[in-house]
XYZ file of C-alpha atoms in Angstrom:
458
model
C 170.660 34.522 23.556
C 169.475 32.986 26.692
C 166.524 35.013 28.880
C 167.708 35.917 31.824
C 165.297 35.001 34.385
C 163.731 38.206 36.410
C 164.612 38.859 39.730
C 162.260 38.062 42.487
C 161.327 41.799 44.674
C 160.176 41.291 48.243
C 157.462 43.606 48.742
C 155.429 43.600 52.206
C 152.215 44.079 52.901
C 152.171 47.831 53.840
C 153.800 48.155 50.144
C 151.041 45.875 48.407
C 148.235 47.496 49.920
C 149.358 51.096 48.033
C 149.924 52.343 44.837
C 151.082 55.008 43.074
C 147.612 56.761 43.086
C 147.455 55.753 46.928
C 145.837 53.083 49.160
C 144.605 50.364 46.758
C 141.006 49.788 46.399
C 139.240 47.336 48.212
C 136.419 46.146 45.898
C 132.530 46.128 48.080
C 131.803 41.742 49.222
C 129.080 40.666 46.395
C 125.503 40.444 47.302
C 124.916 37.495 48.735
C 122.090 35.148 46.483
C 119.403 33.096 47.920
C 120.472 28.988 48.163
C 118.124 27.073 46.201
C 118.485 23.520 47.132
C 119.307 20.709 44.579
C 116.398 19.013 43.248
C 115.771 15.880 45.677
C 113.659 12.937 46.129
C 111.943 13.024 50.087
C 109.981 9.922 50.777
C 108.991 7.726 53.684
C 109.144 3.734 52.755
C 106.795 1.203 53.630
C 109.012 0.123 56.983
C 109.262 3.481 58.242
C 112.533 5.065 56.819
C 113.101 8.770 55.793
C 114.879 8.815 52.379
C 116.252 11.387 50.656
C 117.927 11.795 47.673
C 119.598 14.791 46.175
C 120.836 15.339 42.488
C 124.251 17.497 43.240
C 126.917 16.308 40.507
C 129.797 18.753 41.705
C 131.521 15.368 41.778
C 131.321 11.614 40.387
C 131.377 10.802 44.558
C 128.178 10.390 46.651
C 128.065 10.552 50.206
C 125.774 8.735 52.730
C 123.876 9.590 56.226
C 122.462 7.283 58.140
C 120.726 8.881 60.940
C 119.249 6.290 63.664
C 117.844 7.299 66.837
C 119.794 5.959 69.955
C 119.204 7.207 73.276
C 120.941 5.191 75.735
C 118.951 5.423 79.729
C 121.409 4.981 82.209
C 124.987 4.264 82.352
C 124.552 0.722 81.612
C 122.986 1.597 78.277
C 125.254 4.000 77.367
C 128.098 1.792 77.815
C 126.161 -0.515 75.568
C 125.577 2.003 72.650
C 129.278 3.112 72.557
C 130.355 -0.624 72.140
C 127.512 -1.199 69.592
C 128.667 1.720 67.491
C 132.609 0.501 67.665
C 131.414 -2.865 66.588
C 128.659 -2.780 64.531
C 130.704 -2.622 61.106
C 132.809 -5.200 62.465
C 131.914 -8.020 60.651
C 128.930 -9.861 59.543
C 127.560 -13.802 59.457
C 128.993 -13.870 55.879
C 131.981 -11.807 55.950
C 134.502 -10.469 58.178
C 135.874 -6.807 59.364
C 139.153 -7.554 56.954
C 136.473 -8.832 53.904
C 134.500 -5.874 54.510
C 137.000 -3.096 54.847
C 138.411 -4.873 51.441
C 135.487 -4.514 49.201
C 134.652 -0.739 49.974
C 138.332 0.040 49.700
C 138.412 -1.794 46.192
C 135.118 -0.089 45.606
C 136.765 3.850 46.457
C 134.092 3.760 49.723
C 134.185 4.178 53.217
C 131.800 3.918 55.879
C 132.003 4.593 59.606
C 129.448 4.624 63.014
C 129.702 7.364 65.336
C 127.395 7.674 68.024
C 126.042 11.282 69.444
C 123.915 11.919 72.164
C 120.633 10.469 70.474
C 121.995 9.201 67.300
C 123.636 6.340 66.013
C 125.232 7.787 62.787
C 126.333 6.063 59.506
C 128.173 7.721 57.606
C 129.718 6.923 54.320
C 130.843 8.066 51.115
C 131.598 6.122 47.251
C 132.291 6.870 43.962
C 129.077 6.323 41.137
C 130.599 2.690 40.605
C 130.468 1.727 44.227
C 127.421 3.258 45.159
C 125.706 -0.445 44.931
C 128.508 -1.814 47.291
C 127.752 0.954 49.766
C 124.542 0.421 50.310
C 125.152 -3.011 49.953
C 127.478 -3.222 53.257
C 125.279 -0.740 55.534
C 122.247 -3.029 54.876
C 124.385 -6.245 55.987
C 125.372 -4.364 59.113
C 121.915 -3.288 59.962
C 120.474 -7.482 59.478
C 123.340 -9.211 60.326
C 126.048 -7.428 62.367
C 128.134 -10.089 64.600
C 129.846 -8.994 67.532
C 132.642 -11.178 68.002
C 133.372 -11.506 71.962
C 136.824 -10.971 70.510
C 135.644 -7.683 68.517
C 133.491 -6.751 71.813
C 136.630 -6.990 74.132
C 138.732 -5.018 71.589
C 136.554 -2.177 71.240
C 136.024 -2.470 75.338
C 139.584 -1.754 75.403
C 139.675 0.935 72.569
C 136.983 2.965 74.516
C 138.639 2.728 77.814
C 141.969 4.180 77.139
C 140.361 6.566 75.215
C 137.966 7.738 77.855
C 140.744 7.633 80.165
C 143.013 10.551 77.940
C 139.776 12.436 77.458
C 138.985 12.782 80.967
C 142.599 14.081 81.590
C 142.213 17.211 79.321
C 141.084 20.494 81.111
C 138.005 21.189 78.352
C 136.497 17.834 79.190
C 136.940 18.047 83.027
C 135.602 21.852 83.027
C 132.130 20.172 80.945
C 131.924 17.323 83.220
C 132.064 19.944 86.224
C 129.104 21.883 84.428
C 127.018 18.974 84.104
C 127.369 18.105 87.836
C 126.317 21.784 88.488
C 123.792 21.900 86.185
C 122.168 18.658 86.127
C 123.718 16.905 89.082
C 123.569 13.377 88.283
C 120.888 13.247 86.126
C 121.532 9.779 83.140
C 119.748 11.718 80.646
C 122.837 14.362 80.307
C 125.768 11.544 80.550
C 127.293 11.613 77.649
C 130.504 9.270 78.265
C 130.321 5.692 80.208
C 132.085 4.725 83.763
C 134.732 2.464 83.467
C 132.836 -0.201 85.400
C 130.131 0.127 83.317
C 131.525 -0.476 79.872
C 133.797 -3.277 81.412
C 130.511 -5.269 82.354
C 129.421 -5.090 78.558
C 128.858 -7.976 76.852
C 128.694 -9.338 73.171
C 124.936 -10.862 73.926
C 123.896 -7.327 75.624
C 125.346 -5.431 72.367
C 123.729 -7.222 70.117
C 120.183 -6.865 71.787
C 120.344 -3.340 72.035
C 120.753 -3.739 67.857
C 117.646 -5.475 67.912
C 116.040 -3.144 69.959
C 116.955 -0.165 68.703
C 118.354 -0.312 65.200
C 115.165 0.326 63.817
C 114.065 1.521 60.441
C 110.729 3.780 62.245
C 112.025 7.356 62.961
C 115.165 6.547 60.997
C 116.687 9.088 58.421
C 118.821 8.424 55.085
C 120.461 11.076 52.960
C 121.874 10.737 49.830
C 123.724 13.547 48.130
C 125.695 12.989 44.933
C 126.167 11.763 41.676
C 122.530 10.393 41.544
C 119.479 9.603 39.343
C 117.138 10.402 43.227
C 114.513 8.237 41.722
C 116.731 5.126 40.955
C 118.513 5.512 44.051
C 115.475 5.351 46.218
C 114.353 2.361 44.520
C 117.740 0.955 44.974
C 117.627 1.725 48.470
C 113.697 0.288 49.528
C 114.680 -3.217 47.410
C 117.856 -3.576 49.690
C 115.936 -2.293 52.818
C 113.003 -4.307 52.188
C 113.756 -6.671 54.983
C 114.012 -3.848 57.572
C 111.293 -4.107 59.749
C 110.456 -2.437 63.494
C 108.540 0.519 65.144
C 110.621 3.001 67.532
C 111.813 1.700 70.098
C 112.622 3.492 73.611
C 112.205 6.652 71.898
C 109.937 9.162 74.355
C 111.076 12.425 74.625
C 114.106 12.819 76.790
C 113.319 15.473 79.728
C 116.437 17.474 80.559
C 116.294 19.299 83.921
C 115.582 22.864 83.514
C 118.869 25.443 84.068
C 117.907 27.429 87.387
C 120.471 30.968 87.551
C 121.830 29.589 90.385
C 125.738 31.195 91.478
C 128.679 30.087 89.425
C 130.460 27.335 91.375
C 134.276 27.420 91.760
C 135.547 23.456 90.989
C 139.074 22.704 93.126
C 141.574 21.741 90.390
C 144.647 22.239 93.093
C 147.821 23.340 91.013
C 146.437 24.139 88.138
C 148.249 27.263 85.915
C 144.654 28.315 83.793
C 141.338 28.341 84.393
C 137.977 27.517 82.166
C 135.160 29.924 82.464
C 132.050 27.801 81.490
C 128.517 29.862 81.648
C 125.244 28.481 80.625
C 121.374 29.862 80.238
C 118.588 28.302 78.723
C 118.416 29.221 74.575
C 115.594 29.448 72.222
C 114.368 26.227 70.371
C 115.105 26.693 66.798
C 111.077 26.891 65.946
C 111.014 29.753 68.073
C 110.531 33.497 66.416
C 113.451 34.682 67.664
C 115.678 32.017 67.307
C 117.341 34.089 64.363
C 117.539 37.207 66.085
C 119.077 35.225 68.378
C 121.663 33.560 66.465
C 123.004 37.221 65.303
C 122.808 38.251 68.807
C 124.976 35.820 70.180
C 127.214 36.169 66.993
C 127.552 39.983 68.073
C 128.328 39.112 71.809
C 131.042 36.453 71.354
C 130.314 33.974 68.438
C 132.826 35.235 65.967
C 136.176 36.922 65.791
C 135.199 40.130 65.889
C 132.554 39.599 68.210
C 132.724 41.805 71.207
C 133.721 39.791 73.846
C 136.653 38.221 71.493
C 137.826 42.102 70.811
C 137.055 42.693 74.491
C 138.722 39.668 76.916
C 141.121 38.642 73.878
C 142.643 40.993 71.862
C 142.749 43.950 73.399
C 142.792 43.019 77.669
C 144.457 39.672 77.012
C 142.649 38.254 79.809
C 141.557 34.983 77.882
C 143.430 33.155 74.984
C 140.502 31.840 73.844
C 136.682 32.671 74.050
C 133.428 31.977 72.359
C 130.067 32.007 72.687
C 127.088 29.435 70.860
C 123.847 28.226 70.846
C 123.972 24.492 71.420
C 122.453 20.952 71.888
C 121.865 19.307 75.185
C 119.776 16.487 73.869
C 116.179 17.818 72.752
C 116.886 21.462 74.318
C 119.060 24.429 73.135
C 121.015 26.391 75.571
C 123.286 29.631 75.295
C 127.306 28.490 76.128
C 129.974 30.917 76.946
C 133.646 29.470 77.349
C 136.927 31.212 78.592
C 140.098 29.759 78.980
C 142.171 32.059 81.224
C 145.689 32.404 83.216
C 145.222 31.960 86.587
C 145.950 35.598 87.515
C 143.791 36.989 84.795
C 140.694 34.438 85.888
C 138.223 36.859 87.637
C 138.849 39.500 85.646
C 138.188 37.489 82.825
C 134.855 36.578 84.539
C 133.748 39.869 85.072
C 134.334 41.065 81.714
C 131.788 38.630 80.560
C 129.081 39.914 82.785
C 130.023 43.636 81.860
C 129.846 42.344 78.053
C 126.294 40.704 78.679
C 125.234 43.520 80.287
C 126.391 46.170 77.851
C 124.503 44.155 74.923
C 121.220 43.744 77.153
C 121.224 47.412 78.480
C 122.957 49.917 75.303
C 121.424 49.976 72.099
C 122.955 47.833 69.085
C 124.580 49.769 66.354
C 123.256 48.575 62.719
C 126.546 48.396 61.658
C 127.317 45.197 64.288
C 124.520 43.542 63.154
C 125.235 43.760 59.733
C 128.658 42.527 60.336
C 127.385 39.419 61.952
C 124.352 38.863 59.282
C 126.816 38.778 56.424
C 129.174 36.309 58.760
C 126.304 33.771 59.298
C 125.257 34.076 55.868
C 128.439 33.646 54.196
C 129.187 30.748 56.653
C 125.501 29.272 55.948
C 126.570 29.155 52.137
C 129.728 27.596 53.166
C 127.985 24.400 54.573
C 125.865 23.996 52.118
C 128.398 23.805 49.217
C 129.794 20.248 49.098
C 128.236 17.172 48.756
C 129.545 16.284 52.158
C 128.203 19.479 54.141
C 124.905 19.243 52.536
C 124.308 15.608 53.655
C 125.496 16.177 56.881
C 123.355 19.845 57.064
C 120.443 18.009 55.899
C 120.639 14.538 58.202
C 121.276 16.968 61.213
C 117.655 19.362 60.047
C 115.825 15.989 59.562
C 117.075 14.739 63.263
C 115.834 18.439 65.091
C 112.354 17.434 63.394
C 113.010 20.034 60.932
C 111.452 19.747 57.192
C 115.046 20.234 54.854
C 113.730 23.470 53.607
C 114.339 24.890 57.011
C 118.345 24.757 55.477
C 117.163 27.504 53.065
C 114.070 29.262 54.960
C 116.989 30.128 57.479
C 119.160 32.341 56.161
C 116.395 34.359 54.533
C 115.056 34.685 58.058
C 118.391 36.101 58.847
C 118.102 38.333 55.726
C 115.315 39.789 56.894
C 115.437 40.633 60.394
C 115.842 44.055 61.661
C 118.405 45.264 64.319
C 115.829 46.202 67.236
C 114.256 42.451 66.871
C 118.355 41.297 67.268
C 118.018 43.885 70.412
C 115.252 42.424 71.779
C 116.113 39.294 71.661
C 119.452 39.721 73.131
C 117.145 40.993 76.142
C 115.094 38.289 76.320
C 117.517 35.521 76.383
C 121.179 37.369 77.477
C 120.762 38.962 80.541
C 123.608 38.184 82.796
C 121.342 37.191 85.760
C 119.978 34.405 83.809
C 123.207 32.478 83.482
C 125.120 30.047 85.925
C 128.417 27.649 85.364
C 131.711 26.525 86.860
C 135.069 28.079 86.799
C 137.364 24.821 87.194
C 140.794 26.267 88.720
C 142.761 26.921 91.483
C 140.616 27.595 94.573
C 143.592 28.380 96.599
C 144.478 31.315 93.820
C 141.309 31.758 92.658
C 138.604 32.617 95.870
C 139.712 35.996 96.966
C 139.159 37.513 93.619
C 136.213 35.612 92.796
C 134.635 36.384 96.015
C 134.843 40.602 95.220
C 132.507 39.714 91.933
C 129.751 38.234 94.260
C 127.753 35.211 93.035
C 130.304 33.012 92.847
C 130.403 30.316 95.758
């Protein structure tokens, strides 16, 4: 007799949520356990270079961060560095880009060069077997990286277009607008080159920034993986050995301060939406409050059910899509809050913020809110920290604020532990609406007679 297969029952999700005995429980979210970290190997080498090393076997892969400092001054320089990092694992005295790409593919590695504000980052990742041929390639690049005029020109090329369809999109033209306001010209907040500028880059002006910079002093590398952290570090100082140099260029970059000045409106003639871009000075992440902080601005707008999300998105539909965060401008921290509106919807948008702000500064903070956000940042905390990837990046990012990598784990139990009226105070100290200023990048045509009834907009 032949089983007659059963038939499939749609069932929604009103139906699924119920049962016979009524609505079906929901079981209570775990407690949420301290992170230990992996045990690791930290150590400074002879020439100056951070190492460590961390024992996490979740896979037979190990991945690679190679944190240099890079701080380009002026637009010339900056040009430079983005050419340097689109080249610099392009090819070496003894072996090509094809050659090299060939032995960490037959080796299951990669490796790549990304440049951020004050970093050149490698970053890289191999199996246990091709660990050796890893390392092997990032310490060619670092003695004997060629620039080709040919690879130069290529990459000039690369960067151009690309900067080019960037600088089209409404997000990047609504940040470059907030710089202006903010920092007015200032090189030590310009983050992308002129066009003239990277076209005047040469192969001979690449390569002596590498010489100049690409120094082992100050340098970071983190290892996360598969790993015996005491071999590894061996491994690494034996292949490194020839790595010599102090810092170079490296005194502390002096961002102009954020005055509350009046939100500008920025012409964009035609345009059908709006971005809302707001900006105050933050806490530095050594300072007491910096977690209060952090759940503060999660309970303003830093999550989905954040306030202002629940506020300007779901239930006024004035934005479709807001956030707040605490974020990097170089060496400082500021507080960013981002709207993107319709036109028509633009100032109310804006003044919803400012209510929002002041509701949090002014009303008291229910427990339950705070709460809410503590378990989000926890849970997302423990999230980053659970690969081998996330940890190596988590940890090469603490090492480059100046941060010991414990601060990865002293964190959230800061954020365990603090109590709603410190999240109220801080949200006092560092959210009041008058502190703030930013761009709206629209319509001025549509835009000014709306604006203008909010006041300190000009």
């Amino acid at each position: 007799m032949i089983a007659q297969t059963p038939q499939l029952v749609h069932r929604s999700a009103a139906q699924i949520a119920r049962t016979v005995r009524g609505p079906r429980p929901i079981p209570d979210v775990a407690a949420q356990q301290p992170y230990r970290l992996p045990p690791l190997v930290d150590t400074v080498l002879p020439n100056g270079l951070r190492v460590i090393c961390v024992r996490q076997p979740s896979t037979s892969m190990t991945e690679l961060r190679l944190r240099i400092p890079c701080v380009p001054r002026g637009t010339e320089a900056l040009a430079t560095a983005e050419v340097m990092a689109a080249t610099v694992l392009r090819g070496t005295t003894g072996r090509d880009h094809r050659e090299t790409d060939t032995l960490l593919a037959r080796s299951g590695a990669t490796l790549d060069a990304v440049r951020s504000p004050m970093w050149l980052n490698l970053i890289g990742s191999a199996p246990r077997s091709g660990l050796p041929v890893l390392l092997q390639v990032l310490a060619d690049a670092l003695a004997d990286a060629r620039y080709e005029a040919a690879e130069v020109e290529s990459a000039k090329g690369r960067l151009a277009e690309r900067i080019k369809v960037v600088r089209s999109q409404p997000h990047v033209l609504a940040q470059e607008a907030l710089r202006r306001h903010c920092y007015r010209d200032d090189p030590a907040v310009q983050d992308t080159p002129e066009p003239a500028a990277l076209a005047a880059v040469t192969p001979a002006g690449v390569a002596a920034l590498h010489r100049r910079v690409l120094t082992p002093a100050g340098s970071s590398l983190v290892l996360v993986g598969d790993l015996d952290p005491e071999r590894t570090v061996a491994e690494v100082a034996a292949l490194t050995a020839w790595w010599q140099g102090g810092p170079a260029d490296r005194e502390p970059i002096r961002v102009p301060e954020l005055r509350p000045e009046p939100v500008r409106l920025v012409d964009r003639p035609g345009a059908v939406q709006s971005q809302i871009r707001l900006v105050a000075p933050g806490p530095a992440r050594t300072d007491p409050s910096f977690g209060a902080m952090s759940l503060a601005n999660l309970v303003f707008g830093g999550y989905f059910s954040s306030r202002l999300v629940t506020n300007i998105r779901e239930t006024k539909g004035y934005a479709y899509r807001t956030d707040s965060r605490i974020e990097d401008v170089k060496d400082t921290l500021r507080l960013a809050i981002e709207a993107d509106s319709a036109t028509g919807y633009t100032a109310a948008a804006l003044r919803e913020i400012r209510a929002e702000l002041a509701r949090l500064v002014d009303g008291p903070l229910p427990a339950a809110e705070v709460e809410s956000a503590r378990r989000f940042l926890l849970g997302m905390s423990m999230i980053s920290l659970a690969s081998q990837a996330t940890l190596a990046t988590n940890l090469s990012s603490t090492l480059g604020f100046g941060l010991p990598p414990q601060w990865l784990t002293d964190f959230p139990e800061t954020v365990r532990t603090v109590r709603p009226e410190e999240v109220e105070s801080a949200a006092h100290r560092w959210l009041d609406p008058r502190a703030f200023t930013g761009v709206v990048v629209g319509d001025r045509e549509a835009l000014a007679p709306a604006l203008a009834e909010l006041g300190a907009v000009i």
